[in-house]
Short mmCIF file of N, CA and C in Angstrom, two decimals:
data_model
loop_
_atom_site.label_atom_id
_atom_site.label_comp_id
_atom_site.label_asym_id
_atom_site.label_seq_id
_atom_site.Cartn_x
_atom_site.Cartn_y
_atom_site.Cartn_z
N UNK A 8 -243.52 66.52 -128.14
CA UNK A 8 -243.14 65.75 -129.18
C UNK A 8 -241.66 65.31 -128.92
N UNK A 9 -240.84 66.22 -128.40
CA UNK A 9 -239.50 65.90 -128.17
C UNK A 9 -239.42 64.62 -127.32
N UNK A 10 -240.21 64.42 -126.31
CA UNK A 10 -240.19 63.34 -125.42
C UNK A 10 -240.34 62.07 -126.20
N UNK A 11 -241.27 62.05 -127.23
CA UNK A 11 -241.62 60.89 -128.12
C UNK A 11 -240.33 60.52 -128.81
N UNK A 12 -239.61 61.50 -129.31
CA UNK A 12 -238.43 61.29 -130.07
C UNK A 12 -237.34 60.63 -129.35
N UNK A 13 -237.24 61.28 -128.10
CA UNK A 13 -236.28 60.54 -127.14
C UNK A 13 -236.69 59.08 -126.72
N UNK A 14 -237.90 58.92 -126.60
CA UNK A 14 -238.40 57.56 -126.18
C UNK A 14 -238.07 56.59 -127.27
N UNK A 15 -238.27 57.04 -128.62
CA UNK A 15 -237.99 56.20 -129.75
C UNK A 15 -236.58 55.89 -129.87
N UNK A 16 -235.64 56.94 -129.72
CA UNK A 16 -234.33 56.76 -129.81
C UNK A 16 -233.72 55.80 -128.69
N UNK A 17 -234.29 56.02 -127.45
CA UNK A 17 -233.77 55.06 -126.38
C UNK A 17 -234.20 53.61 -126.67
N UNK A 18 -235.43 53.32 -127.25
CA UNK A 18 -235.91 52.03 -127.45
C UNK A 18 -235.15 51.49 -128.60
N UNK A 19 -234.71 52.23 -129.63
CA UNK A 19 -233.88 51.69 -130.61
C UNK A 19 -232.53 51.30 -130.01
N UNK A 20 -232.00 51.98 -129.18
CA UNK A 20 -230.77 51.61 -128.43
C UNK A 20 -230.94 50.34 -127.69
N UNK A 21 -232.09 50.24 -126.93
CA UNK A 21 -232.32 49.14 -126.19
C UNK A 21 -232.38 47.87 -127.10
N UNK A 22 -233.09 47.98 -128.18
CA UNK A 22 -233.26 46.91 -129.15
C UNK A 22 -231.90 46.44 -129.77
N UNK A 23 -230.98 47.48 -129.96
CA UNK A 23 -229.73 47.17 -130.53
C UNK A 23 -228.89 46.29 -129.60
N UNK A 24 -229.31 46.32 -128.37
CA UNK A 24 -228.65 45.42 -127.35
C UNK A 24 -228.90 43.96 -127.50
N UNK A 25 -230.06 43.65 -128.26
CA UNK A 25 -230.57 42.29 -128.35
C UNK A 25 -229.40 41.32 -128.95
N UNK A 26 -228.63 41.75 -129.81
CA UNK A 26 -227.49 40.92 -130.35
C UNK A 26 -226.29 40.61 -129.37
N UNK A 27 -226.42 41.12 -128.22
CA UNK A 27 -225.34 41.02 -127.31
C UNK A 27 -225.48 39.95 -126.09
N UNK A 28 -226.26 38.96 -126.37
CA UNK A 28 -226.53 38.10 -125.22
C UNK A 28 -225.54 37.11 -124.93
N UNK A 29 -225.52 36.47 -123.77
CA UNK A 29 -224.55 35.65 -123.41
C UNK A 29 -225.18 34.33 -122.86
N UNK A 30 -224.34 33.43 -122.27
CA UNK A 30 -224.99 32.12 -121.93
C UNK A 30 -225.18 32.05 -120.32
N UNK A 31 -225.14 33.31 -119.58
CA UNK A 31 -225.21 33.27 -118.28
C UNK A 31 -226.72 33.15 -117.76
N UNK A 32 -227.01 32.92 -116.51
CA UNK A 32 -228.36 32.78 -116.07
C UNK A 32 -229.14 34.05 -116.24
N UNK A 33 -230.26 34.04 -116.79
CA UNK A 33 -231.19 35.21 -117.09
C UNK A 33 -231.98 35.67 -115.82
N UNK A 34 -231.97 37.02 -115.74
CA UNK A 34 -232.84 37.51 -114.71
C UNK A 34 -233.60 38.73 -115.25
N UNK A 35 -234.73 38.39 -115.95
CA UNK A 35 -235.43 39.45 -116.57
C UNK A 35 -235.89 40.65 -115.78
N UNK A 36 -236.32 40.41 -114.52
CA UNK A 36 -236.72 41.39 -113.81
C UNK A 36 -235.57 42.42 -113.39
N UNK A 37 -234.50 41.97 -113.20
CA UNK A 37 -233.34 42.84 -112.92
C UNK A 37 -232.78 43.59 -114.14
N UNK A 38 -232.93 42.85 -115.32
CA UNK A 38 -232.62 43.40 -116.61
C UNK A 38 -233.62 44.61 -116.78
N UNK A 39 -235.04 44.27 -116.58
CA UNK A 39 -235.91 45.36 -116.87
C UNK A 39 -235.69 46.68 -115.97
N UNK A 40 -235.26 46.42 -114.75
CA UNK A 40 -235.10 47.46 -113.81
C UNK A 40 -233.84 48.35 -114.25
N UNK A 41 -232.80 47.66 -114.84
CA UNK A 41 -231.74 48.51 -115.20
C UNK A 41 -232.03 49.16 -116.48
N UNK A 42 -232.76 48.51 -117.37
CA UNK A 42 -233.17 49.10 -118.63
C UNK A 42 -234.07 50.32 -118.44
N UNK A 43 -235.02 50.26 -117.41
CA UNK A 43 -235.89 51.30 -117.12
C UNK A 43 -235.05 52.61 -116.56
N UNK A 44 -234.17 52.24 -115.95
CA UNK A 44 -233.12 53.41 -115.52
C UNK A 44 -232.54 54.07 -116.68
N UNK A 45 -232.06 53.17 -117.45
CA UNK A 45 -231.34 53.76 -118.67
C UNK A 45 -232.22 54.54 -119.59
N UNK A 46 -233.38 54.03 -119.79
CA UNK A 46 -234.43 54.72 -120.49
C UNK A 46 -234.85 56.04 -119.91
N UNK A 47 -235.00 56.14 -118.56
CA UNK A 47 -235.33 57.35 -117.98
C UNK A 47 -234.23 58.43 -118.17
N UNK A 48 -232.89 57.90 -118.02
CA UNK A 48 -231.78 58.75 -118.25
C UNK A 48 -231.67 59.27 -119.71
N UNK A 49 -231.99 58.21 -120.60
CA UNK A 49 -231.90 58.71 -122.05
C UNK A 49 -233.07 59.72 -122.36
N UNK A 50 -234.24 59.67 -121.82
CA UNK A 50 -235.29 60.55 -122.13
C UNK A 50 -234.93 61.75 -121.53
N UNK A 51 -234.33 61.81 -120.24
CA UNK A 51 -233.85 63.14 -119.66
C UNK A 51 -232.85 63.73 -120.36
N UNK A 52 -231.96 63.08 -120.93
CA UNK A 52 -230.94 63.61 -121.77
C UNK A 52 -231.26 64.21 -123.11
N UNK A 53 -232.44 63.67 -123.55
CA UNK A 53 -232.96 64.13 -124.97
C UNK A 53 -232.10 63.87 -126.00
N UNK A 54 -231.81 64.92 -126.79
CA UNK A 54 -230.94 64.78 -128.01
C UNK A 54 -229.47 64.53 -127.65
N UNK A 55 -229.08 64.71 -126.37
CA UNK A 55 -227.71 64.42 -125.91
C UNK A 55 -227.51 63.04 -125.52
N UNK A 56 -228.56 62.17 -125.54
CA UNK A 56 -228.49 60.77 -124.91
C UNK A 56 -227.33 59.94 -125.81
N UNK A 57 -226.63 59.33 -125.04
CA UNK A 57 -225.64 58.43 -125.74
C UNK A 57 -226.26 57.00 -125.87
N UNK A 58 -225.52 56.35 -126.78
CA UNK A 58 -226.11 54.95 -126.93
C UNK A 58 -225.43 54.10 -125.87
N UNK A 59 -226.46 53.39 -125.25
CA UNK A 59 -225.97 52.48 -124.12
C UNK A 59 -225.52 51.27 -124.55
N UNK A 60 -224.87 50.50 -123.61
CA UNK A 60 -224.51 49.11 -123.90
C UNK A 60 -225.37 48.31 -123.05
N UNK A 61 -225.39 46.99 -123.45
CA UNK A 61 -226.08 45.92 -122.74
C UNK A 61 -225.60 45.81 -121.29
N UNK A 62 -226.48 46.13 -120.32
CA UNK A 62 -225.98 46.10 -118.91
C UNK A 62 -225.73 44.65 -118.60
N UNK A 63 -224.77 44.32 -117.65
CA UNK A 63 -224.57 42.96 -117.21
C UNK A 63 -225.84 42.35 -116.64
N UNK A 64 -226.73 43.04 -115.97
CA UNK A 64 -228.05 42.53 -115.45
C UNK A 64 -228.85 41.81 -116.56
N UNK A 65 -228.59 42.10 -117.85
CA UNK A 65 -229.38 41.55 -118.99
C UNK A 65 -228.66 40.35 -119.67
N UNK A 66 -227.45 40.07 -119.23
CA UNK A 66 -226.73 38.82 -119.77
C UNK A 66 -227.55 37.68 -119.44
N UNK A 67 -227.70 36.82 -120.44
CA UNK A 67 -228.58 35.61 -120.42
C UNK A 67 -230.04 35.90 -120.77
N UNK A 68 -230.47 37.02 -120.87
CA UNK A 68 -231.92 37.30 -121.23
C UNK A 68 -231.92 37.15 -122.80
N UNK A 69 -232.83 36.29 -123.32
CA UNK A 69 -232.73 36.05 -124.69
C UNK A 69 -233.43 37.31 -125.49
N UNK A 70 -233.08 37.32 -126.71
CA UNK A 70 -233.48 38.53 -127.56
C UNK A 70 -234.89 38.83 -127.55
N UNK A 71 -235.73 37.80 -127.64
CA UNK A 71 -237.23 37.94 -127.61
C UNK A 71 -237.64 38.63 -126.38
N UNK A 72 -237.25 38.14 -125.22
CA UNK A 72 -237.60 38.75 -123.91
C UNK A 72 -237.10 40.20 -123.82
N UNK A 73 -235.94 40.48 -124.25
CA UNK A 73 -235.23 41.79 -124.27
C UNK A 73 -236.10 42.75 -125.18
N UNK A 74 -236.70 42.24 -126.25
CA UNK A 74 -237.48 43.12 -127.05
C UNK A 74 -238.92 43.37 -126.40
N UNK A 75 -239.39 42.32 -125.62
CA UNK A 75 -240.65 42.56 -125.06
C UNK A 75 -240.42 43.57 -123.87
N UNK A 76 -239.45 43.43 -123.11
CA UNK A 76 -239.05 44.37 -121.98
C UNK A 76 -238.93 45.79 -122.77
N UNK A 77 -238.25 45.92 -123.70
CA UNK A 77 -237.94 47.31 -124.29
C UNK A 77 -239.45 47.81 -124.79
N UNK A 78 -240.27 47.01 -125.27
CA UNK A 78 -241.58 47.48 -125.77
C UNK A 78 -242.45 48.04 -124.47
N UNK A 79 -242.40 47.05 -123.43
CA UNK A 79 -243.07 47.37 -122.25
C UNK A 79 -242.55 48.81 -121.65
N UNK A 80 -241.41 48.95 -121.59
CA UNK A 80 -240.71 50.23 -121.13
C UNK A 80 -241.09 51.47 -121.95
N UNK A 81 -241.10 51.21 -123.33
CA UNK A 81 -241.39 52.26 -124.15
C UNK A 81 -242.89 52.71 -123.88
N UNK A 82 -243.81 51.72 -123.73
CA UNK A 82 -245.17 51.94 -123.60
C UNK A 82 -245.43 52.68 -122.25
N UNK A 83 -244.83 52.21 -121.17
CA UNK A 83 -244.81 52.82 -119.84
C UNK A 83 -244.36 54.35 -119.98
N UNK A 84 -243.16 54.57 -120.55
CA UNK A 84 -242.53 55.89 -120.74
C UNK A 84 -243.60 56.79 -121.48
N UNK A 85 -244.14 56.29 -122.58
CA UNK A 85 -244.99 57.03 -123.45
C UNK A 85 -246.26 57.40 -122.62
N UNK A 86 -246.79 56.53 -121.79
CA UNK A 86 -247.85 56.73 -120.95
C UNK A 86 -247.62 57.95 -119.99
N UNK A 87 -246.51 57.84 -119.36
CA UNK A 87 -246.14 58.95 -118.47
C UNK A 87 -245.96 60.34 -119.11
N UNK A 88 -245.46 60.28 -120.26
CA UNK A 88 -245.32 61.45 -121.15
C UNK A 88 -246.69 62.12 -121.29
N UNK A 89 -247.72 61.27 -121.70
CA UNK A 89 -248.99 61.74 -122.02
C UNK A 89 -249.75 62.25 -120.83
N UNK A 90 -249.42 61.53 -119.80
CA UNK A 90 -250.23 61.99 -118.37
C UNK A 90 -249.60 63.33 -118.04
N UNK A 91 -248.28 63.46 -118.09
CA UNK A 91 -247.57 64.71 -117.78
C UNK A 91 -248.06 65.80 -118.61
N UNK A 92 -248.22 65.61 -120.00
CA UNK A 92 -248.71 66.46 -120.89
C UNK A 92 -250.14 66.99 -120.57
N UNK A 93 -250.93 66.01 -120.16
CA UNK A 93 -252.46 66.44 -119.91
C UNK A 93 -252.49 67.18 -118.57
N UNK A 94 -251.70 66.75 -117.65
CA UNK A 94 -251.58 67.48 -116.27
C UNK A 94 -251.12 69.04 -116.43
N UNK A 95 -250.18 69.09 -117.22
CA UNK A 95 -249.67 70.45 -117.43
C UNK A 95 -250.45 71.40 -118.16
N UNK A 96 -251.33 70.79 -119.16
CA UNK A 96 -252.24 71.58 -119.96
C UNK A 96 -253.55 71.81 -119.27
N UNK A 97 -253.87 70.98 -118.27
CA UNK A 97 -255.29 71.17 -117.57
C UNK A 97 -255.13 72.39 -116.74
N UNK A 98 -256.13 73.25 -116.92
CA UNK A 98 -256.25 74.35 -116.04
C UNK A 98 -256.66 74.00 -114.66
N UNK A 99 -256.05 74.78 -113.70
CA UNK A 99 -256.39 74.46 -112.29
C UNK A 99 -257.84 75.10 -111.99
N UNK A 100 -258.51 74.19 -111.34
CA UNK A 100 -259.88 74.73 -110.95
C UNK A 100 -259.64 75.64 -109.77
N UNK A 101 -260.34 76.80 -109.73
CA UNK A 101 -260.19 77.82 -108.73
C UNK A 101 -261.63 78.09 -108.22
N UNK A 102 -261.72 78.47 -107.06
CA UNK A 102 -262.99 78.88 -106.57
C UNK A 102 -262.92 80.44 -106.39
N UNK A 103 -264.00 81.08 -106.60
CA UNK A 103 -264.09 82.53 -106.40
C UNK A 103 -264.63 82.90 -104.97
N UNK A 104 -263.92 83.61 -104.39
CA UNK A 104 -264.53 84.10 -103.08
C UNK A 104 -265.71 84.96 -103.24
N UNK A 105 -266.85 84.49 -102.70
CA UNK A 105 -268.06 85.30 -102.74
C UNK A 105 -268.73 85.51 -101.41
N UNK A 106 -269.53 86.48 -101.26
CA UNK A 106 -270.20 86.70 -100.04
C UNK A 106 -271.19 85.63 -99.74
N UNK A 107 -271.65 85.51 -98.61
CA UNK A 107 -272.61 84.67 -98.13
C UNK A 107 -273.98 84.92 -98.86
N UNK A 108 -274.14 86.23 -99.02
CA UNK A 108 -275.42 86.65 -99.66
C UNK A 108 -275.41 86.19 -101.10
N UNK A 109 -274.14 86.36 -101.71
CA UNK A 109 -274.18 85.92 -103.08
C UNK A 109 -274.34 84.47 -103.25
N UNK A 110 -273.72 83.76 -102.40
CA UNK A 110 -273.82 82.32 -102.43
C UNK A 110 -275.28 81.78 -102.34
N UNK A 111 -275.97 82.51 -101.24
CA UNK A 111 -277.36 82.09 -101.07
C UNK A 111 -278.26 82.44 -102.33
N UNK A 112 -277.98 83.59 -103.04
CA UNK A 112 -278.68 83.97 -104.22
C UNK A 112 -278.50 82.89 -105.28
N UNK A 113 -277.06 82.53 -105.54
CA UNK A 113 -276.98 81.58 -106.55
C UNK A 113 -277.57 80.28 -106.15
N UNK A 114 -277.53 79.79 -105.10
CA UNK A 114 -278.22 78.55 -104.56
C UNK A 114 -279.72 78.58 -104.87
N UNK A 115 -280.27 79.75 -104.35
CA UNK A 115 -281.83 79.95 -104.54
C UNK A 115 -282.18 79.94 -106.08
N UNK A 116 -281.29 80.51 -106.96
CA UNK A 116 -281.63 80.63 -108.44
C UNK A 116 -281.37 79.08 -109.00
N UNK A 117 -280.51 78.38 -108.41
CA UNK A 117 -280.23 76.90 -108.91
C UNK A 117 -281.43 76.10 -108.46
N UNK A 118 -281.93 76.24 -107.39
CA UNK A 118 -282.91 75.44 -106.92
C UNK A 118 -284.23 75.84 -107.41
N UNK A 119 -284.43 77.14 -107.78
CA UNK A 119 -285.61 77.62 -108.41
C UNK A 119 -286.09 77.03 -109.64
N UNK A 120 -287.44 76.38 -109.53
CA UNK A 120 -287.91 75.76 -110.59
C UNK A 120 -288.38 76.53 -111.74
N UNK A 121 -288.49 77.81 -111.67
CA UNK A 121 -288.87 78.72 -112.90
C UNK A 121 -287.67 78.77 -113.94
N UNK A 122 -287.94 79.21 -115.00
CA UNK A 122 -286.91 79.52 -115.95
C UNK A 122 -286.33 80.77 -115.90
N UNK A 123 -286.69 81.67 -115.04
CA UNK A 123 -286.21 83.06 -115.05
C UNK A 123 -285.15 83.07 -114.09
N UNK A 124 -284.21 84.06 -114.48
CA UNK A 124 -283.13 84.40 -113.48
C UNK A 124 -283.12 85.78 -113.31
N UNK A 125 -283.17 86.24 -112.03
CA UNK A 125 -283.16 87.66 -111.75
C UNK A 125 -281.70 88.28 -111.68
N UNK A 126 -281.27 88.58 -112.88
CA UNK A 126 -279.88 89.08 -112.92
C UNK A 126 -279.74 90.40 -112.36
N UNK A 127 -280.67 91.23 -112.23
CA UNK A 127 -280.51 92.42 -111.44
C UNK A 127 -280.22 92.08 -109.99
N UNK A 128 -280.99 91.39 -109.46
CA UNK A 128 -280.68 90.93 -108.07
C UNK A 128 -279.36 90.34 -107.88
N UNK A 129 -278.95 89.54 -108.87
CA UNK A 129 -277.61 88.87 -108.70
C UNK A 129 -276.60 90.00 -108.80
N UNK A 130 -276.67 90.83 -109.64
CA UNK A 130 -275.68 91.97 -109.76
C UNK A 130 -275.56 92.71 -108.42
N UNK A 131 -276.82 92.98 -107.86
CA UNK A 131 -276.89 93.78 -106.50
C UNK A 131 -276.12 92.99 -105.41
N UNK A 132 -276.47 91.70 -105.32
CA UNK A 132 -276.00 90.74 -104.30
C UNK A 132 -274.41 90.49 -104.49
N UNK A 133 -274.11 90.06 -105.74
CA UNK A 133 -272.83 89.52 -105.98
C UNK A 133 -271.75 90.52 -106.27
N UNK A 134 -272.16 91.78 -106.47
CA UNK A 134 -271.27 92.82 -106.56
C UNK A 134 -270.63 92.85 -108.00
N UNK A 135 -269.34 93.16 -108.11
CA UNK A 135 -268.71 93.33 -109.40
C UNK A 135 -268.02 92.05 -109.90
N UNK A 136 -268.67 90.96 -109.86
CA UNK A 136 -267.89 89.73 -110.31
C UNK A 136 -267.98 89.77 -111.84
N UNK A 137 -266.82 89.50 -112.49
CA UNK A 137 -266.77 89.38 -113.96
C UNK A 137 -267.69 88.11 -114.46
N UNK A 138 -267.95 88.07 -115.56
CA UNK A 138 -268.68 86.97 -116.11
C UNK A 138 -267.94 85.59 -115.82
N UNK A 139 -266.68 85.68 -115.97
CA UNK A 139 -265.94 84.47 -115.80
C UNK A 139 -266.01 84.03 -114.20
N UNK A 140 -265.84 85.21 -113.40
CA UNK A 140 -265.99 84.72 -111.93
C UNK A 140 -267.41 84.41 -111.54
N UNK A 141 -268.51 84.89 -112.16
CA UNK A 141 -269.84 84.47 -111.81
C UNK A 141 -269.95 83.08 -112.34
N UNK A 142 -269.48 82.90 -113.55
CA UNK A 142 -269.65 81.37 -113.93
C UNK A 142 -268.91 80.36 -113.00
N UNK A 143 -267.66 80.76 -112.64
CA UNK A 143 -266.88 79.95 -111.60
C UNK A 143 -267.75 79.93 -110.28
N UNK A 144 -268.37 80.88 -109.76
CA UNK A 144 -269.10 81.02 -108.64
C UNK A 144 -270.28 80.04 -108.79
N UNK A 145 -271.09 80.05 -109.82
CA UNK A 145 -272.19 79.22 -110.13
C UNK A 145 -271.74 77.76 -110.22
N UNK A 146 -270.58 77.28 -110.74
CA UNK A 146 -270.09 76.18 -110.99
C UNK A 146 -269.71 75.59 -109.39
N UNK A 147 -269.14 76.50 -108.65
CA UNK A 147 -268.66 75.99 -107.28
C UNK A 147 -270.02 75.68 -106.47
N UNK A 148 -271.06 76.56 -106.62
CA UNK A 148 -272.29 76.23 -105.88
C UNK A 148 -272.94 74.91 -106.38
N UNK A 149 -273.03 74.83 -107.67
CA UNK A 149 -273.56 73.67 -108.34
C UNK A 149 -272.87 72.40 -107.83
N UNK A 150 -271.54 72.47 -107.77
CA UNK A 150 -270.72 71.29 -107.28
C UNK A 150 -271.08 70.96 -105.71
N UNK A 151 -271.21 72.12 -104.99
CA UNK A 151 -271.56 71.81 -103.60
C UNK A 151 -273.05 71.14 -103.43
N UNK A 152 -273.92 71.55 -104.36
CA UNK A 152 -275.23 70.92 -104.34
C UNK A 152 -275.30 69.52 -104.87
N UNK A 153 -274.42 69.24 -105.80
CA UNK A 153 -274.48 67.91 -106.33
C UNK A 153 -273.55 66.87 -105.76
N UNK A 154 -272.66 67.44 -104.76
CA UNK A 154 -271.70 66.45 -104.17
C UNK A 154 -272.44 65.51 -103.29
N UNK A 155 -271.92 64.27 -103.13
CA UNK A 155 -272.55 63.12 -102.44
C UNK A 155 -271.81 63.28 -101.04
N UNK A 156 -272.66 63.24 -99.86
CA UNK A 156 -272.02 63.43 -98.64
C UNK A 156 -271.32 62.01 -98.27
#
């Protein structure tokens, strides 16, 4: 949530710059690049971010274009923040090291058309795997079987 607050504060700062235009030739692409850098710095600084000034690269860019650029940058930054949050929250998939015999038993059980699972045989073959490890091993073998070559 702190990232969103920083983004909002930085965008407000960018929009405050709209009243500072001049009559020089506009270069919206250069302006956007400089504002993107300022926004990234403001987000990184968080609560300690200082209010920026209109960069010289934005001279001549009209207020409406500057507002559009600020909106685009805010959307991009918010998207990055969401992606980062999802990546950091997603558990890493891990494979469980299992014996060849355990792998073969799981594969045979998955390919077996009956509804019965011989858990006793599985315990004997797969050893002391916890329920979570067994579930992961089954998922790994399932993924191998369903993977397209």
